[in-house]
């Protein structure tokens, strides 16, 4: 498990690193990605540290899981362009392309996204 002391997203949650936040409560924080891959690229992050989806799934309450999912849907709905939709992505591990070891949902919107991803 990565150390929450050094974790970049825990540091954003603790306000030790600035971020362009779009919403925050005790359980979930959402902020714009530093290196956006679409006109809107927001990361939705549980304040509870978990290295990845598998760990989060094992340790989060049903309530927190539901809240995270609802936050992604809410943000996608708010930031999509004119009802055109959005994409939610979770990367896990090296094959999944994960680079930050704190579970996060990517919400991408504002352009047509192709499939399959690279
Ligand atoms: P992953 O590759 O782990 O699925 O996604 C990590 C994301 O975090 C990347 O899209 C990257 O641009 C973003 N990111 C990394 N460091 C920071 C940071 O300090 N601030 C913000 N806002 N985003 C970050
Ligand atoms: Zn963390």
PDB file of N, CA and C in Angstrom, residues 17 23 34 55 69 73 77 79-81 88 94 99-100 103-104 106-107 110 114 116-117:
ATOM      1  N   UNK A  17      -1.512  20.557  -1.626  1.00  0.00           N
ATOM      2  CA  UNK A  17      -1.221  20.844  -3.038  1.00  0.00           C
ATOM      3  C   UNK A  17      -2.476  21.500  -3.607  1.00  0.00           C
ATOM      4  N   UNK A  23     -15.986  20.028  -6.573  1.00  0.00           N
ATOM      5  CA  UNK A  23     -16.834  19.781  -5.405  1.00  0.00           C
ATOM      6  C   UNK A  23     -16.049  19.041  -4.338  1.00  0.00           C
ATOM      7  N   UNK A  34      -4.645  17.739 -14.017  1.00  0.00           N
ATOM      8  CA  UNK A  34      -3.540  18.644 -14.371  1.00  0.00           C
ATOM      9  C   UNK A  34      -3.193  18.547 -15.856  1.00  0.00           C
ATOM     10  N   UNK A  55      -8.631  -2.543  -3.996  1.00  0.00           N
ATOM     11  CA  UNK A  55      -8.529  -2.274  -2.557  1.00  0.00           C
ATOM     12  C   UNK A  55      -9.758  -1.487  -2.070  1.00  0.00           C
ATOM     13  N   UNK A  69     -19.892   6.734  -7.071  1.00  0.00           N
ATOM     14  CA  UNK A  69     -20.528   6.496  -8.363  1.00  0.00           C
ATOM     15  C   UNK A  69     -21.502   7.634  -8.688  1.00  0.00           C
ATOM     16  N   UNK A  73     -21.466  10.433 -11.841  1.00  0.00           N
ATOM     17  CA  UNK A  73     -22.630  10.641 -12.717  1.00  0.00           C
ATOM     18  C   UNK A  73     -23.104  12.087 -12.655  1.00  0.00           C
ATOM     19  N   UNK A  77     -22.969  14.607 -15.800  1.00  0.00           N
ATOM     20  CA  UNK A  77     -24.197  15.279 -16.228  1.00  0.00           C
ATOM     21  C   UNK A  77     -24.048  16.788 -16.280  1.00  0.00           C
ATOM     22  N   UNK A  79     -21.147  18.534 -16.651  1.00  0.00           N
ATOM     23  CA  UNK A  79     -20.085  19.058 -17.529  1.00  0.00           C
ATOM     24  C   UNK A  79     -20.193  18.590 -18.966  1.00  0.00           C
ATOM     25  N   UNK A  80     -21.077  17.639 -19.260  1.00  0.00           N
ATOM     26  CA  UNK A  80     -21.207  17.220 -20.654  1.00  0.00           C
ATOM     27  C   UNK A  80     -21.676  18.403 -21.491  1.00  0.00           C
ATOM     28  N   UNK A  81     -21.351  18.373 -22.803  1.00  0.00           N
ATOM     29  CA  UNK A  81     -21.802  19.483 -23.647  1.00  0.00           C
ATOM     30  C   UNK A  81     -23.166  19.110 -24.213  1.00  0.00           C
ATOM     31  N   UNK A  88     -16.552   7.679 -18.158  1.00  0.00           N
ATOM     32  CA  UNK A  88     -15.963   7.478 -16.832  1.00  0.00           C
ATOM     33  C   UNK A  88     -14.981   6.316 -16.947  1.00  0.00           C
ATOM     34  N   UNK A  94      -0.357  -1.542 -13.862  1.00  0.00           N
ATOM     35  CA  UNK A  94       0.432  -1.125 -15.023  1.00  0.00           C
ATOM     36  C   UNK A  94      -0.283  -1.431 -16.321  1.00  0.00           C
ATOM     37  N   UNK A  99      -1.260   5.625 -12.928  1.00  0.00           N
ATOM     38  CA  UNK A  99      -0.015   6.316 -12.567  1.00  0.00           C
ATOM     39  C   UNK A  99      -0.053   6.917 -11.166  1.00  0.00           C
ATOM     40  N   UNK A 100      -1.242   7.116 -10.612  1.00  0.00           N
ATOM     41  CA  UNK A 100      -1.358   7.645  -9.243  1.00  0.00           C
ATOM     42  C   UNK A 100      -2.044   6.569  -8.387  1.00  0.00           C
ATOM     43  N   UNK A 103      -7.175   5.491  -5.633  1.00  0.00           N
ATOM     44  CA  UNK A 103      -8.296   5.281  -6.557  1.00  0.00           C
ATOM     45  C   UNK A 103      -8.945   6.594  -6.991  1.00  0.00           C
ATOM     46  N   UNK A 104      -9.188   6.703  -8.284  1.00  0.00           N
ATOM     47  CA  UNK A 104      -9.880   7.886  -8.823  1.00  0.00           C
ATOM     48  C   UNK A 104     -10.652   7.484 -10.058  1.00  0.00           C
ATOM     49  N   UNK A 106     -11.911   8.943 -13.627  1.00  0.00           N
ATOM     50  CA  UNK A 106     -11.758  10.027 -14.602  1.00  0.00           C
ATOM     51  C   UNK A 106     -13.135  10.290 -15.211  1.00  0.00           C
ATOM     52  N   UNK A 107     -13.555  11.536 -15.236  1.00  0.00           N
ATOM     53  CA  UNK A 107     -14.769  11.911 -15.977  1.00  0.00           C
ATOM     54  C   UNK A 107     -14.315  12.801 -17.131  1.00  0.00           C
ATOM     55  N   UNK A 110     -16.869  16.721 -23.370  1.00  0.00           N
ATOM     56  CA  UNK A 110     -16.626  17.924 -24.164  1.00  0.00           C
ATOM     57  C   UNK A 110     -16.106  17.660 -25.559  1.00  0.00           C
ATOM     58  N   UNK A 114     -13.162   8.308 -28.865  1.00  0.00           N
ATOM     59  CA  UNK A 114     -13.187   7.092 -29.684  1.00  0.00           C
ATOM     60  C   UNK A 114     -13.090   5.839 -28.813  1.00  0.00           C
ATOM     61  N   UNK A 116     -11.925   1.482 -29.430  1.00  0.00           N
ATOM     62  CA  UNK A 116     -11.347   1.265 -28.103  1.00  0.00           C
ATOM     63  C   UNK A 116     -10.266   2.285 -27.776  1.00  0.00           C
ATOM     64  N   UNK A 117     -10.006   2.469 -26.463  1.00  0.00           N
ATOM     65  CA  UNK A 117      -8.916   3.355 -26.051  1.00  0.00           C
ATOM     66  C   UNK A 117      -7.576   2.716 -26.431  1.00  0.00           C
TER      67      UNK A 117
END
